[in-house]
Coordinates of C-alpha atoms and ligand atoms in Angstrom, one line a residue:
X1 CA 89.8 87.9 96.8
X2 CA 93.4 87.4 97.1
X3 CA 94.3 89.2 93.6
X4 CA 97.3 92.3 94.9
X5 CA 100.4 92.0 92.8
X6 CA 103.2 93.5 93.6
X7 CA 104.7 95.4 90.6
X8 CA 108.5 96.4 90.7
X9 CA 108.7 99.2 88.6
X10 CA 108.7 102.2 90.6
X11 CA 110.4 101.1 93.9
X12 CA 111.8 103.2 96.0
X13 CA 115.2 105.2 95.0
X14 CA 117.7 106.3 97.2
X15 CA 118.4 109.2 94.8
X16 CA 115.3 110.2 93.0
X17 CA 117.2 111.4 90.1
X18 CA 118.6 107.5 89.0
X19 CA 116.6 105.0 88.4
X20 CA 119.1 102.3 89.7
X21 CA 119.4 103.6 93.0
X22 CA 117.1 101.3 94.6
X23 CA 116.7 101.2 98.7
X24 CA 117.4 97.7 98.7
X25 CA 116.8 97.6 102.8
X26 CA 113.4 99.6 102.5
X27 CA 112.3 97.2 99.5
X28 CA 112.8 93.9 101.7
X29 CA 110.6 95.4 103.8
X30 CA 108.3 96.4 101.8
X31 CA 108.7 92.5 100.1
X32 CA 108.5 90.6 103.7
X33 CA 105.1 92.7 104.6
X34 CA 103.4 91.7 101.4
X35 CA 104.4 88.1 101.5
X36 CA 103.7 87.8 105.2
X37 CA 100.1 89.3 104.3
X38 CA 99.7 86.0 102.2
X39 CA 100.1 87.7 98.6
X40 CA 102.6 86.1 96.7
X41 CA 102.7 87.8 93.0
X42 CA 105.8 89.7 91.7
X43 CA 105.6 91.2 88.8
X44 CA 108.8 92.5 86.9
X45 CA 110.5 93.6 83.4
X46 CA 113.2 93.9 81.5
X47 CA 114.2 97.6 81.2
X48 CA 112.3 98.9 84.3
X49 CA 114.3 101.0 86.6
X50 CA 117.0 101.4 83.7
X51 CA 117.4 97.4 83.9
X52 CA 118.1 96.7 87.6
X53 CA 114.6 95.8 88.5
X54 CA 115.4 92.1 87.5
X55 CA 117.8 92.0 89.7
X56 CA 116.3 93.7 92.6
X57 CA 113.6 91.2 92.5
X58 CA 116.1 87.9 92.3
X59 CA 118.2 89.7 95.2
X60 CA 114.9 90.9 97.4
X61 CA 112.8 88.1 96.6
X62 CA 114.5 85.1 95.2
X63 CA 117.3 85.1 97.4
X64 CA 115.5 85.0 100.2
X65 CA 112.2 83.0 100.4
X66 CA 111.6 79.7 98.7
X67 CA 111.1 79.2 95.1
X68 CA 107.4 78.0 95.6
X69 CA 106.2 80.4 98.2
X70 CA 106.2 83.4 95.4
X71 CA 105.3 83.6 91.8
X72 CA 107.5 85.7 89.1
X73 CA 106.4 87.3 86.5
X74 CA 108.5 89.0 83.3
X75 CA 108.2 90.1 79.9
X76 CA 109.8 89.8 76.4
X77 CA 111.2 93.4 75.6
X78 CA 110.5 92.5 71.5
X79 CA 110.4 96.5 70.7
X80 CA 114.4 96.4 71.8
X81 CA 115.6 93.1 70.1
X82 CA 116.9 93.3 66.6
X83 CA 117.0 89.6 66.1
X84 CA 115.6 86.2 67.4
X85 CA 119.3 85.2 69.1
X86 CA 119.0 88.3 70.7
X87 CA 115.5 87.4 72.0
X88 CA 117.1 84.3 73.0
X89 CA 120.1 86.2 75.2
X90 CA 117.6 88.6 76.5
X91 CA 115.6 85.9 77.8
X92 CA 118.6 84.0 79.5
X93 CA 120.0 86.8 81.2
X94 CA 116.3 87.6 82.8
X95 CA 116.6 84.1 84.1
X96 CA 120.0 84.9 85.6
X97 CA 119.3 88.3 86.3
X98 CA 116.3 86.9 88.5
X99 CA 118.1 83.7 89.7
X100 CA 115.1 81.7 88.8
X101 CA 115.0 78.1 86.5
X102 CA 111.3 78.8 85.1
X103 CA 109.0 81.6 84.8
X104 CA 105.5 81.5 86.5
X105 CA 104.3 83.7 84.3
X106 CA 106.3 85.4 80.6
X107 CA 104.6 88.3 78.4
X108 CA 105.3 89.6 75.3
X109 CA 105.8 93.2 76.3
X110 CA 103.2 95.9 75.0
X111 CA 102.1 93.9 72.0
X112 CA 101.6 97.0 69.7
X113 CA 101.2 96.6 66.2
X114 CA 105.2 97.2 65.3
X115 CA 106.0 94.6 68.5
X116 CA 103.7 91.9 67.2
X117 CA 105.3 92.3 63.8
X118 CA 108.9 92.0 65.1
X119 CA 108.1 89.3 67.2
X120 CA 106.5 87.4 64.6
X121 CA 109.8 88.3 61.8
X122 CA 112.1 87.2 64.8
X123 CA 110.1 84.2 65.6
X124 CA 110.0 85.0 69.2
X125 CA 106.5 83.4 69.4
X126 CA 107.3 80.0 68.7
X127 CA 110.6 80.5 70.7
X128 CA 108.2 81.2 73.5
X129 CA 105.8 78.5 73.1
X130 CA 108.6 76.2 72.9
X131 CA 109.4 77.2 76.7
X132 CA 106.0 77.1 77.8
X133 CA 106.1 73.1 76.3
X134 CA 109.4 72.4 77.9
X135 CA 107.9 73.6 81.6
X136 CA 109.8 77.1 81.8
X137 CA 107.1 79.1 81.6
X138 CA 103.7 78.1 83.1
X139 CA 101.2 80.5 82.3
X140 CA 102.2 83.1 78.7
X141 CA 100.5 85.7 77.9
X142 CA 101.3 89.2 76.9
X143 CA 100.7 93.1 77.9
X144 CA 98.5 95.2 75.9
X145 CA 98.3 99.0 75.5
X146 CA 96.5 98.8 71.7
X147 CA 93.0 99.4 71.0
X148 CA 89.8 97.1 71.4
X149 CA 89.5 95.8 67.6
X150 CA 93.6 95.0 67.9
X151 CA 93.3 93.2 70.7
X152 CA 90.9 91.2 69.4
X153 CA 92.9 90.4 66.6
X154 CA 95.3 89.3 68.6
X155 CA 93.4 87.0 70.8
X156 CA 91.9 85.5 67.5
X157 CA 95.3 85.0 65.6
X158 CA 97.2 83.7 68.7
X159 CA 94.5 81.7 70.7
X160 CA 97.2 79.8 72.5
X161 CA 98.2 82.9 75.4
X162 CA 96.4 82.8 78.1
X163 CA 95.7 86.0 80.3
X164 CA 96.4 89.9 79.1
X165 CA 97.6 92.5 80.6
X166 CA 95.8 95.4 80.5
X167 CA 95.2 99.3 81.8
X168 CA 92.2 99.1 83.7
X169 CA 91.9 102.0 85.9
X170 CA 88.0 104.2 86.6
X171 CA 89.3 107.6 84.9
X172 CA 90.1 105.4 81.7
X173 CA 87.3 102.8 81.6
X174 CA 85.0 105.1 78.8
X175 CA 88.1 106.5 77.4
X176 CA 88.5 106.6 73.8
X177 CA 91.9 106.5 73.9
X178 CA 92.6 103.7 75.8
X179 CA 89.9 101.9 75.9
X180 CA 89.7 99.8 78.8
X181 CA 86.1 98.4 79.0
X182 CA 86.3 97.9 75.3
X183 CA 89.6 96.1 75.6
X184 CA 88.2 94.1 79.0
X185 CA 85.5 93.1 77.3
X186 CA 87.2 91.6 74.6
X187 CA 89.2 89.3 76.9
X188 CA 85.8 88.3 78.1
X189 CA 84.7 87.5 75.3
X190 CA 88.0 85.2 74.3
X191 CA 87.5 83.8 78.1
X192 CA 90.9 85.0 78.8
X193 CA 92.0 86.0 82.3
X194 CA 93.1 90.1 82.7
X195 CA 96.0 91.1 84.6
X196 CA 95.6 95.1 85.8
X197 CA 98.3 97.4 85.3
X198 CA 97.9 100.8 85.7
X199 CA 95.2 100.6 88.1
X200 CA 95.9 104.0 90.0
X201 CA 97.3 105.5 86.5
X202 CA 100.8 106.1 87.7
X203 CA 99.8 108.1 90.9
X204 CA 97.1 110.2 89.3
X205 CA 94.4 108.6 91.0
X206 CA 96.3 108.5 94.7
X207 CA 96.2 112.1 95.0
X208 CA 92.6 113.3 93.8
X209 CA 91.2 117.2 93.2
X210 CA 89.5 118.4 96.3
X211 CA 85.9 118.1 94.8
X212 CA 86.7 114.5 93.6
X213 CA 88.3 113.2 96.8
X214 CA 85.7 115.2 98.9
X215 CA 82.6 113.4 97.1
X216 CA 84.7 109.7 97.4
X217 CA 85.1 110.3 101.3
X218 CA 81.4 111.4 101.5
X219 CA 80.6 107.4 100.7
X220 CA 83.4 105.9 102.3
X221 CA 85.2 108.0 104.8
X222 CA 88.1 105.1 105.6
X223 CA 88.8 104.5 101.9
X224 CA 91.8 106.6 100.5
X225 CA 91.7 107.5 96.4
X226 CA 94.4 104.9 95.8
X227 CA 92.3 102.2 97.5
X228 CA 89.1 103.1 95.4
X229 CA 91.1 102.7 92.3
X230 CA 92.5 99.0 93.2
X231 CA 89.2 98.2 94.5
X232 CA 87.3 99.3 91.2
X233 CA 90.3 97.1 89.1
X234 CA 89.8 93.9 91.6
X235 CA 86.0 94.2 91.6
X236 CA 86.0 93.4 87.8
X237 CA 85.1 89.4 87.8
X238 CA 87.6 87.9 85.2
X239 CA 90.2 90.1 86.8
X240 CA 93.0 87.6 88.4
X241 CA 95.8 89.6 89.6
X242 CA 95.5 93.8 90.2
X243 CA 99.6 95.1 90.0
X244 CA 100.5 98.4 92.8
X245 CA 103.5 99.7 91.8
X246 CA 104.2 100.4 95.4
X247 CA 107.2 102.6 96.5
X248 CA 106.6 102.7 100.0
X249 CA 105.9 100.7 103.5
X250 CA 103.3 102.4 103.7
X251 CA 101.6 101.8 100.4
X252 CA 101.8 97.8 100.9
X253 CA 100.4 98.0 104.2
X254 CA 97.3 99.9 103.0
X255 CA 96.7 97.6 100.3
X256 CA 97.7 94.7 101.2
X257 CA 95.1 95.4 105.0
X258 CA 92.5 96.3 102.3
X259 CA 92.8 93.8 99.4
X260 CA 93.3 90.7 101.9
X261 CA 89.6 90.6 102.4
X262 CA 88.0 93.2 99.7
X263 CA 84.3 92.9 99.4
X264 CA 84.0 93.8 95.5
X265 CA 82.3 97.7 95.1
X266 CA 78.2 98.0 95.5
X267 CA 76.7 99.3 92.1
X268 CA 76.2 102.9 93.9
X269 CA 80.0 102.6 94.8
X270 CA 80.2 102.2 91.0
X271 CA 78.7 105.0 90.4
X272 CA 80.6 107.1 92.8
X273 CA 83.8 107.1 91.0
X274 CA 81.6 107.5 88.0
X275 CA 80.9 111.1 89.0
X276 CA 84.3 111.6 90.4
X277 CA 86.2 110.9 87.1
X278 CA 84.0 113.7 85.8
X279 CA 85.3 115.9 88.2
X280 CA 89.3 114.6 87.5
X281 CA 89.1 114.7 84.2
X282 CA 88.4 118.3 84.4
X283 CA 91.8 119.1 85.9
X284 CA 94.5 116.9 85.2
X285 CA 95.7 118.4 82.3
X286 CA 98.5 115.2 80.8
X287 CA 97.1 111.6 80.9
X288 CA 100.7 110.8 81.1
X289 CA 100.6 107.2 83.2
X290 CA 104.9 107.4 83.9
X291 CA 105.5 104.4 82.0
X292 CA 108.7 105.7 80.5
X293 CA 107.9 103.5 77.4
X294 CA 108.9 107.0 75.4
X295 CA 112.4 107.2 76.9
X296 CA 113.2 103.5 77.3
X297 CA 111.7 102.5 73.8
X298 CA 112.8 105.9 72.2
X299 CA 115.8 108.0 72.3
X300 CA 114.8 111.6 72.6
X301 CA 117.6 113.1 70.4
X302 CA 117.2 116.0 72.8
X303 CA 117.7 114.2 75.9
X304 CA 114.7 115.3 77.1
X305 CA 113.2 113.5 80.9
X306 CA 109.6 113.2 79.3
X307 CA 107.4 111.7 81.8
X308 CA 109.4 113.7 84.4
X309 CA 108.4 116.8 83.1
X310 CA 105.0 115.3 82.5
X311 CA 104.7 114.8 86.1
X312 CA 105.9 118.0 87.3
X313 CA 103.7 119.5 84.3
X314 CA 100.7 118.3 85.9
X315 CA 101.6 118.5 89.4
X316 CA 101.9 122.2 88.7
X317 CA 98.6 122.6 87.5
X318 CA 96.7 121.6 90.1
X319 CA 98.7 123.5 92.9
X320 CA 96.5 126.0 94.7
X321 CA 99.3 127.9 96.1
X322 CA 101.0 129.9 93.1
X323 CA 103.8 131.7 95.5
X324 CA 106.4 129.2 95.3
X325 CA 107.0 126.0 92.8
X326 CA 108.9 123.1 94.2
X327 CA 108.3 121.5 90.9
X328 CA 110.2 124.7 88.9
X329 CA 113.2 123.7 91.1
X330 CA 112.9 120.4 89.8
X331 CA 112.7 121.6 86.4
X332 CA 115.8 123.5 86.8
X333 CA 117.8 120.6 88.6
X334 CA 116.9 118.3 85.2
X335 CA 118.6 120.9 83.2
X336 CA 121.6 121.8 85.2
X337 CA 122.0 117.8 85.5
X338 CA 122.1 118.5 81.5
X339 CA 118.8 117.1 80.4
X340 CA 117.2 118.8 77.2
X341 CA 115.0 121.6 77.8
X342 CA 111.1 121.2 76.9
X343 CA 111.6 124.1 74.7
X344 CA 114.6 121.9 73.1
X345 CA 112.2 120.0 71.4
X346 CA 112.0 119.8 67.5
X347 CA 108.9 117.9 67.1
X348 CA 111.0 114.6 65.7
X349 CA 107.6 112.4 67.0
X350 CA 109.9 109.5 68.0
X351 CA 108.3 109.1 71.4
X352 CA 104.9 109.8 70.3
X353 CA 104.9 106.3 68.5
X354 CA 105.5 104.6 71.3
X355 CA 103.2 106.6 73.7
X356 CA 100.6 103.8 74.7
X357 CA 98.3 106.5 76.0
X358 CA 98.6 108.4 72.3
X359 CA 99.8 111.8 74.2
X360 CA 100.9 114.4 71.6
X361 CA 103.8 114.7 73.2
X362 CA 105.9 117.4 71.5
X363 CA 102.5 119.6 71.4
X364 CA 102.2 119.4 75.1
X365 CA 106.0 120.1 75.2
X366 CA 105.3 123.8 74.0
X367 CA 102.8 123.9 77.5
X368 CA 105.3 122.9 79.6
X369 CA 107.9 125.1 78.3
X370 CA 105.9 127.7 78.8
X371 CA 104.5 127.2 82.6
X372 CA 108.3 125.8 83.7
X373 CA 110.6 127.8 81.8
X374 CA 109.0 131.1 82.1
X375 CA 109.4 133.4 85.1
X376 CA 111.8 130.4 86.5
X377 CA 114.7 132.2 87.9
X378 CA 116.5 128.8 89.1
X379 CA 116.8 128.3 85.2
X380 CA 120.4 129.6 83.8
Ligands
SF4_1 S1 109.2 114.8 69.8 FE1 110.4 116.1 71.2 S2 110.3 115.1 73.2 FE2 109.7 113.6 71.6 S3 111.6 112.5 71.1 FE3 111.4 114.2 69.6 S4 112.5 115.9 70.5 FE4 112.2 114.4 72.2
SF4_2 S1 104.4 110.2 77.7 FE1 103.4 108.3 77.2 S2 105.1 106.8 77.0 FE2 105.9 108.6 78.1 S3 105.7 108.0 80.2 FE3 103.9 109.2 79.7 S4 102.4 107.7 79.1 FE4 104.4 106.6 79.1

């Protein structure tokens, strides 16, 4: 199974604080060791990274190997056009942002219920079906956050894309929310080909509660949490390509040692992460996947860091030491750098409608006020 793809959306930053900052040395690194491992997927977007991953891709990748030793893939940003010559701009400056004459692989970005209404009023579909004809995109398809029954709407209006997208990850398979085993099965069922995104749920699943990481090593002692998740993702059959949003060296030489020859997971291997998304679900307490769709498809009118906080939010909860909070400092920092408070928040819902994990986010706002804010005395 040769099905790692790199995804360039949380690279590594030379200043943690901006998105754009991107260790351009430390990512060709990270680029040459994956390629030279014989994995050859790149998966990119339009806004990630406040818009400079395009770029960071065409000047990492592009630039420097072949045109057919990789494959690219990008997306159609429909929830930020306002009109089908935008849609049309947007897509030429991706393939000048990228350096690249055709896509390997285009997606209609987080086909919601408002996006697949948009891009059907700006006519972005046929605009993108007219490029797949003329040989500039060779494979379309489209990323999916929505439920199971929408998805299958979808698929049955639009037979012509090819693969999904999807959040496939072992703490989210049964979940009601997002539905992944629903939604898998779906594409199954429409013999369409699923791309994993999300398969370590932004980080959650790297760094596991004792219990839950204790009961994983008791099966497989080598095998970090990170590398149970990917395997669970890759082991589905239908699954083609499994994205790593890898920051590190070190993250693409685990998975790419592990995922170049991954025997898929045993049923009792199966049921192993079973028991440990029992215990995880117990403690993390924001199934916030840092996705930033609520800050990059939504202006907070507060200014408020969302997923940051989110992060720090539940980072804080699972701490076992309560003497000192690194992640209190980091509160304070976003507000002296003059980002909204969590208590700021007036409850517009804005990002709540663009929240593909449905997180009520202004309600957990009024939690993380209260464990950051109070008894904080780096806060002014
Ligand atoms: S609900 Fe709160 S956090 Fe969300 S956009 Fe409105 S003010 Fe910002
Ligand atoms: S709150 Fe929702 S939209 Fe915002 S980063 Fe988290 S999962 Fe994504």
């Amino acid at each position: 199974m040769n099905k790692l793809g790199f995804g360039f959306m949380r690279m590594p930053l030379v200043d943690p604080n901006d998105q754009t900052s991107i260790n351009m040395p430390l990512l060709e690194r990270m680029v040459d060791r994956f390629f030279s491992s014989g994995f050859t997927y790149c998966d990119t977007a339009w806004m990630y990274h406040d818009f400079m991953s395009e770029p960071a891709v065409g000047k990492a990748v592009v630039s420097r190997y072949p045109r057919s030793s990789f494959t690219i893939a990008s997306k159609m940003p429909v929830g930020m056009i306002r009109s089908h010559q935008e849609g049309e701009d947007v897509y030429a400056r991706q393939k000048s942002k990228l350096g690249v004459g055709f896509f390997d692989y285009y997606l209609v970005h987080n086909m919601n219920v408002a996006n697949y209404e948009r891009a059907k009023k700006f006519d972005m579909l046929s605009f993108l079906r007219d490029k797949k004809d003329s040989g500039e995109i060779l494979r379309l398809g489209f990323s999916c956050h929505d439920n199971a029954e929408y998805l299958d709407q979808v698929l049955s209006e639009c037979p012509y894309f090819e693969f999904v997208q999807l959040q496939i990850n072992y703490l989210d398979w049964e979940s009601e929310g997002v539905q992944s085993r629903k939604c898998y099965e779906v594409c199954v069922k429409h013999g369409k080909p699923v791309f994993v995104m999300e398969p370590v749920k932004g980080g959650t699943l790297a760094k596991l509660p004792a219990e839950a990481e204790a009961l994983l090593r008791s099966v497989h002692p080598d095998w970090s949490p990170a590398s149970w998740a990917l395997r669970f993702a890759a082991s589905l059959p239908g699954v083609e390509i499994v994205l790593s949003g890898m920051s590190s060296l070190a993250q693409v030489e685990e998975n790419t040692a592990f995922m170049k020859n991954m025997d898929p997971l045993s049923h009792d291997d199966v049921i192993a992460l079973q028991d440990a998304a029992e215990l995880i679900r117990k403690t993390v307490a924001i199934p916030c996947t840092g996705c930033r769709y609520c800050v990059e498809e939504s202006t907070c009118p507060k200014n408020i860091p969302i997923p940051g906080y989110f992060a720090l939010y539940n980072t804080e909860k699972l701490r076992e030491r309560r003497d000192w909070s690194p992640e209190k400092n980091y509160y304070a920092d976003y507000v002296l750098q003059g980002r909204g408070r969590a208590s700021d928040c007036i409850s517009c819902h804005s990002c709540e409608r663009v929240c593909p994990q449905r997180i009520r986010i202004s309600e957990w706002m009024r939690s993380v006020a209260k464990e950051l804010e109070e008894n904080n005395d780096m806060l002014v």
